[in-house]
Amino acid sequence: MFGWSCTPRFGAKRRGIIPPKMQLRFTVRRNPRRKGGTYMFAKRVWFVTAFTISLLMVAAPATRADSKNEAHEAIQRAYARMDTAWNSKDLNTLLSFFTSDFVLISEKGKRTSWEEFRKNLSQNLADPIIKSIKSMTTIEKFILEGDTATVFGKGMSTMVIVDPQTGANNVVVSNSRGLDTWVKRNGRWLVNQGEVMSSEVTINGNPVQMPE
């Protein structure tokens, strides 16, 4: 899983302008008299980037033990299909690519269960402020041991996110590296665990620090 999802917070004193090295916050609203004024943009950019890092897997049918080349090709095709589903916000297709005991591990070691991961993904893909998504995943190292494949890879995701207060478009770019564990169950390759090894995120070209 070499990517994830969160959404930074807008509406500083100069709306629409993101200060360099912006520290993302988790505060839901700025004005106590106004219900839901701002989004927890940071928490979601983190998830899309972390999620994209974990979204690098797809089911690949097979009826026998795959050779290393066959498994490598099947999983690379799966990543391509996952990217396509992610870009089109196809939730059902994305969910079908994971085992029911899938776990996502953040760069700081936080573990997210399958149930929580599925809930976060559903909420993020349904969020109207996410205007478009474009992601691409590449395998850098591939290790096969029986019906388990360990994949080191990198992912790049570009999202256009609309500031709900100003209507301005903001470009969020994440570059990540991660480690995915695939397992072959009932003749299909599925991702069982995704771990984010490193990540860099920018908003409108300015680097941001992601929350835990």
mmCIF file of C-alpha atoms in Angstrom:
data_model
loop_
_atom_site.group_PDB
_atom_site.id
_atom_site.type_symbol
_atom_site.label_atom_id
_atom_site.label_comp_id
_atom_site.label_asym_id
_atom_site.label_seq_id
_atom_site.Cartn_x
_atom_site.Cartn_y
_atom_site.Cartn_z
ATOM 1 C CA MET A 1 0.000 0.000 0.000
ATOM 2 C CA PHE A 2 1.974 2.933 -1.175
ATOM 3 C CA GLY A 3 -0.534 5.839 -0.779
ATOM 4 C CA TRP A 4 -3.327 7.186 1.548
ATOM 5 C CA SER A 5 -6.139 9.764 2.283
ATOM 6 C CA CYS A 6 -6.721 12.862 4.381
ATOM 7 C CA THR A 7 -7.682 16.430 3.801
ATOM 8 C CA PRO A 8 -5.832 19.555 5.071
ATOM 9 C CA ARG A 9 -7.568 22.438 6.624
ATOM 10 C CA PHE A 10 -8.219 25.700 4.815
ATOM 11 C CA GLY A 11 -9.551 29.067 5.877
ATOM 12 C CA ALA A 12 -6.516 30.734 7.481
ATOM 13 C CA LYS A 13 -6.375 34.535 7.745
ATOM 14 C CA ARG A 14 -5.606 34.727 4.037
ATOM 15 C CA ARG A 15 -8.012 32.199 2.572
ATOM 16 C CA GLY A 16 -6.830 30.124 -0.333
ATOM 17 C CA ILE A 17 -3.147 30.657 0.482
ATOM 18 C CA ILE A 18 -1.337 27.702 2.080
ATOM 19 C CA PRO A 19 1.696 28.805 4.124
ATOM 20 C CA PRO A 20 4.940 26.811 3.541
ATOM 21 C CA LYS A 21 5.447 23.825 5.835
ATOM 22 C CA MET A 22 1.837 24.101 6.944
ATOM 23 C CA GLN A 23 1.127 22.214 10.162
ATOM 24 C CA LEU A 24 -2.094 20.306 9.601
ATOM 25 C CA ARG A 25 -4.616 20.311 12.432
ATOM 26 C CA PHE A 26 -7.501 18.104 13.444
ATOM 27 C CA THR A 27 -9.887 20.865 14.610
ATOM 28 C CA VAL A 28 -13.242 20.377 12.887
ATOM 29 C CA ARG A 29 -14.442 23.982 12.951
ATOM 30 C CA ARG A 30 -13.043 27.413 13.623
ATOM 31 C CA ASN A 31 -16.233 29.313 14.509
ATOM 32 C CA PRO A 32 -18.158 27.751 17.452
ATOM 33 C CA ARG A 33 -21.355 29.399 16.255
ATOM 34 C CA ARG A 34 -21.111 27.829 12.816
ATOM 35 C CA LYS A 35 -21.732 24.098 12.417
ATOM 36 C CA GLY A 36 -19.073 22.191 10.450
ATOM 37 C CA GLY A 37 -17.329 25.221 8.867
ATOM 38 C CA THR A 38 -14.047 23.474 7.904
ATOM 39 C CA TYR A 39 -12.978 19.891 7.100
ATOM 40 C CA MET A 40 -10.309 17.835 8.834
ATOM 41 C CA PHE A 41 -8.312 18.144 5.632
ATOM 42 C CA ALA A 42 -5.161 16.855 7.253
ATOM 43 C CA LYS A 43 -6.645 13.607 8.477
ATOM 44 C CA ARG A 44 -7.984 12.743 5.028
ATOM 45 C CA VAL A 45 -4.882 13.711 3.006
ATOM 46 C CA TRP A 46 -3.051 11.388 5.339
ATOM 47 C CA PHE A 47 -5.501 8.587 4.583
ATOM 48 C CA VAL A 48 -5.556 8.984 0.748
ATOM 49 C CA THR A 49 -1.786 9.028 0.717
ATOM 50 C CA ALA A 50 -1.570 6.187 3.199
ATOM 51 C CA PHE A 51 -4.413 4.461 1.558
ATOM 52 C CA THR A 52 -2.965 4.793 -1.920
ATOM 53 C CA ILE A 53 0.115 3.271 -0.419
ATOM 54 C CA SER A 54 -1.991 0.417 0.681
ATOM 55 C CA LEU A 55 -4.176 0.401 -2.373
ATOM 56 C CA LEU A 56 -1.625 -1.274 -4.529
ATOM 57 C CA MET A 57 -3.237 -4.632 -4.691
ATOM 58 C CA VAL A 58 -5.752 -6.506 -6.797
ATOM 59 C CA ALA A 59 -7.153 -10.024 -6.981
ATOM 60 C CA ALA A 60 -5.570 -12.235 -9.634
ATOM 61 C CA PRO A 61 -7.152 -15.628 -10.382
ATOM 62 C CA ALA A 62 -4.980 -18.739 -10.472
ATOM 63 C CA THR A 63 -5.472 -22.475 -10.130
ATOM 64 C CA ARG A 64 -1.904 -23.582 -9.355
ATOM 65 C CA ALA A 65 1.240 -22.285 -7.692
ATOM 66 C CA ASP A 66 2.516 -19.303 -9.656
ATOM 67 C CA SER A 67 6.115 -18.916 -10.735
ATOM 68 C CA LYS A 68 7.847 -15.733 -9.595
ATOM 69 C CA ASN A 69 7.382 -14.134 -13.017
ATOM 70 C CA GLU A 70 3.698 -15.086 -13.158
ATOM 71 C CA ALA A 71 3.033 -13.759 -9.669
ATOM 72 C CA HIS A 72 4.974 -10.549 -10.385
ATOM 73 C CA GLU A 73 3.024 -9.893 -13.577
ATOM 74 C CA ALA A 74 -0.329 -10.702 -11.933
ATOM 75 C CA ILE A 75 0.290 -8.356 -9.020
ATOM 76 C CA GLN A 76 1.603 -5.554 -11.244
ATOM 77 C CA ARG A 77 -1.596 -5.843 -13.308
ATOM 78 C CA ALA A 78 -3.534 -5.791 -10.054
ATOM 79 C CA TYR A 79 -1.854 -2.540 -9.032
ATOM 80 C CA ALA A 80 -2.788 -1.021 -12.396
ATOM 81 C CA ARG A 81 -6.403 -2.086 -11.941
ATOM 82 C CA MET A 82 -6.393 -0.749 -8.397
ATOM 83 C CA ASP A 83 -5.092 2.611 -9.601
ATOM 84 C CA THR A 84 -7.873 2.755 -12.199
ATOM 85 C CA ALA A 85 -10.532 1.982 -9.585
ATOM 86 C CA TRP A 86 -9.044 4.509 -7.170
ATOM 87 C CA ASN A 87 -8.991 7.222 -9.862
ATOM 88 C CA SER A 88 -12.658 6.606 -10.708
ATOM 89 C CA LYS A 89 -13.704 6.378 -7.006
ATOM 90 C CA ASP A 90 -14.990 2.854 -7.548
ATOM 91 C CA LEU A 91 -15.448 1.819 -3.909
ATOM 92 C CA ASN A 92 -16.846 -1.687 -4.469
ATOM 93 C CA THR A 93 -14.001 -2.640 -6.791
ATOM 94 C CA LEU A 94 -11.405 -1.316 -4.348
ATOM 95 C CA LEU A 95 -12.867 -3.209 -1.413
ATOM 96 C CA SER A 96 -12.782 -6.481 -3.346
ATOM 97 C CA PHE A 97 -8.977 -6.353 -3.503
ATOM 98 C CA PHE A 98 -8.319 -6.940 0.205
ATOM 99 C CA THR A 99 -8.560 -9.812 2.647
ATOM 100 C CA SER A 100 -11.080 -9.518 5.474
ATOM 101 C CA ASP A 101 -8.203 -9.409 7.990
ATOM 102 C CA PHE A 102 -6.256 -6.689 6.149
ATOM 103 C CA VAL A 103 -4.196 -4.305 8.293
ATOM 104 C CA LEU A 104 -2.676 -0.945 7.284
ATOM 105 C CA ILE A 105 0.402 0.250 9.192
ATOM 106 C CA SER A 106 1.291 3.951 9.057
ATOM 107 C CA GLU A 107 4.796 5.377 8.800
ATOM 108 C CA LYS A 108 4.734 5.923 12.587
ATOM 109 C CA GLY A 109 3.526 2.410 13.338
ATOM 110 C CA LYS A 110 -0.185 3.057 13.855
ATOM 111 C CA ARG A 111 -2.266 0.023 12.864
ATOM 112 C CA THR A 112 -5.623 0.448 11.117
ATOM 113 C CA SER A 113 -7.978 -2.530 11.012
ATOM 114 C CA TRP A 114 -9.913 -3.636 7.936
ATOM 115 C CA GLU A 115 -13.202 -2.328 9.353
ATOM 116 C CA GLU A 116 -11.771 1.112 10.103
ATOM 117 C CA PHE A 117 -9.903 1.215 6.791
ATOM 118 C CA ARG A 118 -13.088 0.358 4.874
ATOM 119 C CA LYS A 119 -15.084 3.005 6.754
ATOM 120 C CA ASN A 120 -12.459 5.709 6.124
ATOM 121 C CA LEU A 121 -12.197 4.802 2.449
ATOM 122 C CA SER A 122 -15.954 4.959 1.968
ATOM 123 C CA GLN A 123 -16.175 8.370 3.626
ATOM 124 C CA ASN A 124 -13.257 9.816 1.666
ATOM 125 C CA LEU A 125 -14.415 8.663 -1.749
ATOM 126 C CA ALA A 126 -17.868 10.105 -1.050
ATOM 127 C CA ASP A 127 -16.473 13.472 0.042
ATOM 128 C CA PRO A 128 -17.512 16.137 -2.529
ATOM 129 C CA ILE A 129 -14.426 18.274 -1.914
ATOM 130 C CA ILE A 130 -12.260 15.634 -3.669
ATOM 131 C CA LYS A 131 -12.650 16.750 -7.287
ATOM 132 C CA SER A 132 -10.272 14.301 -8.984
ATOM 133 C CA ILE A 133 -7.662 11.651 -8.201
ATOM 134 C CA LYS A 134 -4.814 10.297 -10.299
ATOM 135 C CA SER A 135 -2.511 7.610 -8.915
ATOM 136 C CA MET A 136 0.227 5.334 -10.216
ATOM 137 C CA THR A 137 2.001 2.430 -8.496
ATOM 138 C CA THR A 138 5.312 0.785 -9.430
ATOM 139 C CA ILE A 139 6.937 -2.395 -8.071
ATOM 140 C CA GLU A 140 10.593 -1.918 -7.065
ATOM 141 C CA LYS A 141 11.360 -5.278 -5.415
ATOM 142 C CA PHE A 142 9.405 -8.533 -5.444
ATOM 143 C CA ILE A 143 9.891 -11.597 -3.210
ATOM 144 C CA LEU A 144 7.784 -14.761 -3.600
ATOM 145 C CA GLU A 145 7.598 -17.537 -1.016
ATOM 146 C CA GLY A 146 4.916 -20.072 -1.866
ATOM 147 C CA ASP A 147 1.533 -18.360 -1.684
ATOM 148 C CA THR A 148 2.904 -15.174 -0.094
ATOM 149 C CA ALA A 149 4.452 -12.267 -1.992
ATOM 150 C CA THR A 150 6.316 -9.364 -0.373
ATOM 151 C CA VAL A 151 6.291 -6.272 -2.559
ATOM 152 C CA PHE A 152 8.354 -3.128 -2.083
ATOM 153 C CA GLY A 153 7.036 -0.321 -4.244
ATOM 154 C CA LYS A 154 6.411 3.362 -4.737
ATOM 155 C CA GLY A 155 3.215 5.248 -5.376
ATOM 156 C CA MET A 156 2.418 8.729 -6.611
ATOM 157 C CA SER A 157 -0.992 10.309 -6.158
ATOM 158 C CA THR A 158 -2.290 13.708 -7.292
ATOM 159 C CA MET A 159 -5.616 14.988 -5.979
ATOM 160 C CA VAL A 160 -7.495 18.171 -6.776
ATOM 161 C CA ILE A 161 -9.394 19.219 -3.664
ATOM 162 C CA VAL A 162 -11.835 22.113 -3.474
ATOM 163 C CA ASP A 163 -11.688 24.507 -0.526
ATOM 164 C CA PRO A 164 -15.290 24.372 0.792
ATOM 165 C CA GLN A 165 -15.072 27.996 1.959
ATOM 166 C CA THR A 166 -13.517 29.722 -1.058
ATOM 167 C CA GLY A 167 -14.236 27.270 -3.894
ATOM 168 C CA ALA A 168 -10.558 27.376 -4.903
ATOM 169 C CA ASN A 169 -8.872 24.244 -6.290
ATOM 170 C CA ASN A 170 -5.892 22.923 -4.328
ATOM 171 C CA VAL A 171 -3.473 20.314 -5.674
ATOM 172 C CA VAL A 172 -2.325 17.675 -3.176
ATOM 173 C CA VAL A 173 0.605 15.519 -4.344
ATOM 174 C CA SER A 174 1.907 12.552 -2.361
ATOM 175 C CA ASN A 175 4.960 10.419 -3.098
ATOM 176 C CA SER A 176 5.299 7.318 -0.961
ATOM 177 C CA ARG A 177 7.195 4.088 -0.589
ATOM 178 C CA GLY A 178 5.797 1.047 1.135
ATOM 179 C CA LEU A 179 5.754 -2.684 1.684
ATOM 180 C CA ASP A 180 2.733 -4.795 0.766
ATOM 181 C CA THR A 181 2.108 -8.406 1.705
ATOM 182 C CA TRP A 182 -0.020 -10.355 -0.786
ATOM 183 C CA VAL A 183 -1.476 -13.796 -0.146
ATOM 184 C CA LYS A 184 -3.047 -16.254 -2.540
ATOM 185 C CA ARG A 185 -6.397 -17.458 -1.222
ATOM 186 C CA ASN A 186 -8.872 -19.608 -3.109
ATOM 187 C CA GLY A 187 -6.876 -19.083 -6.299
ATOM 188 C CA ARG A 188 -6.739 -15.269 -6.000
ATOM 189 C CA TRP A 189 -3.963 -12.841 -5.056
ATOM 190 C CA LEU A 190 -5.182 -10.430 -2.362
ATOM 191 C CA VAL A 191 -3.431 -7.863 -0.218
ATOM 192 C CA ASN A 192 -3.272 -8.837 3.448
ATOM 193 C CA GLN A 193 -1.133 -6.048 4.877
ATOM 194 C CA GLY A 194 0.171 -2.653 3.765
ATOM 195 C CA GLU A 195 2.909 -0.698 5.483
ATOM 196 C CA VAL A 196 3.937 2.896 4.700
ATOM 197 C CA MET A 197 7.734 3.191 4.818
ATOM 198 C CA SER A 198 8.104 6.861 3.836
ATOM 199 C CA SER A 199 5.993 9.641 2.372
ATOM 200 C CA GLU A 200 6.168 13.255 1.203
ATOM 201 C CA VAL A 201 3.090 15.441 0.706
ATOM 202 C CA THR A 202 2.724 18.910 -0.814
ATOM 203 C CA ILE A 203 -0.272 21.219 -1.168
ATOM 204 C CA ASN A 204 -0.005 23.630 -4.085
ATOM 205 C CA GLY A 205 3.733 22.900 -4.143
ATOM 206 C CA ASN A 206 4.267 23.620 -0.432
ATOM 207 C CA PRO A 207 5.463 20.750 1.808
ATOM 208 C CA VAL A 208 3.167 19.812 4.678
ATOM 209 C CA GLN A 209 3.686 17.761 7.821
ATOM 210 C CA MET A 210 1.226 14.917 8.109
ATOM 211 C CA PRO A 211 -0.425 14.057 11.432
ATOM 212 C CA GLU A 212 -0.204 10.642 13.104
#
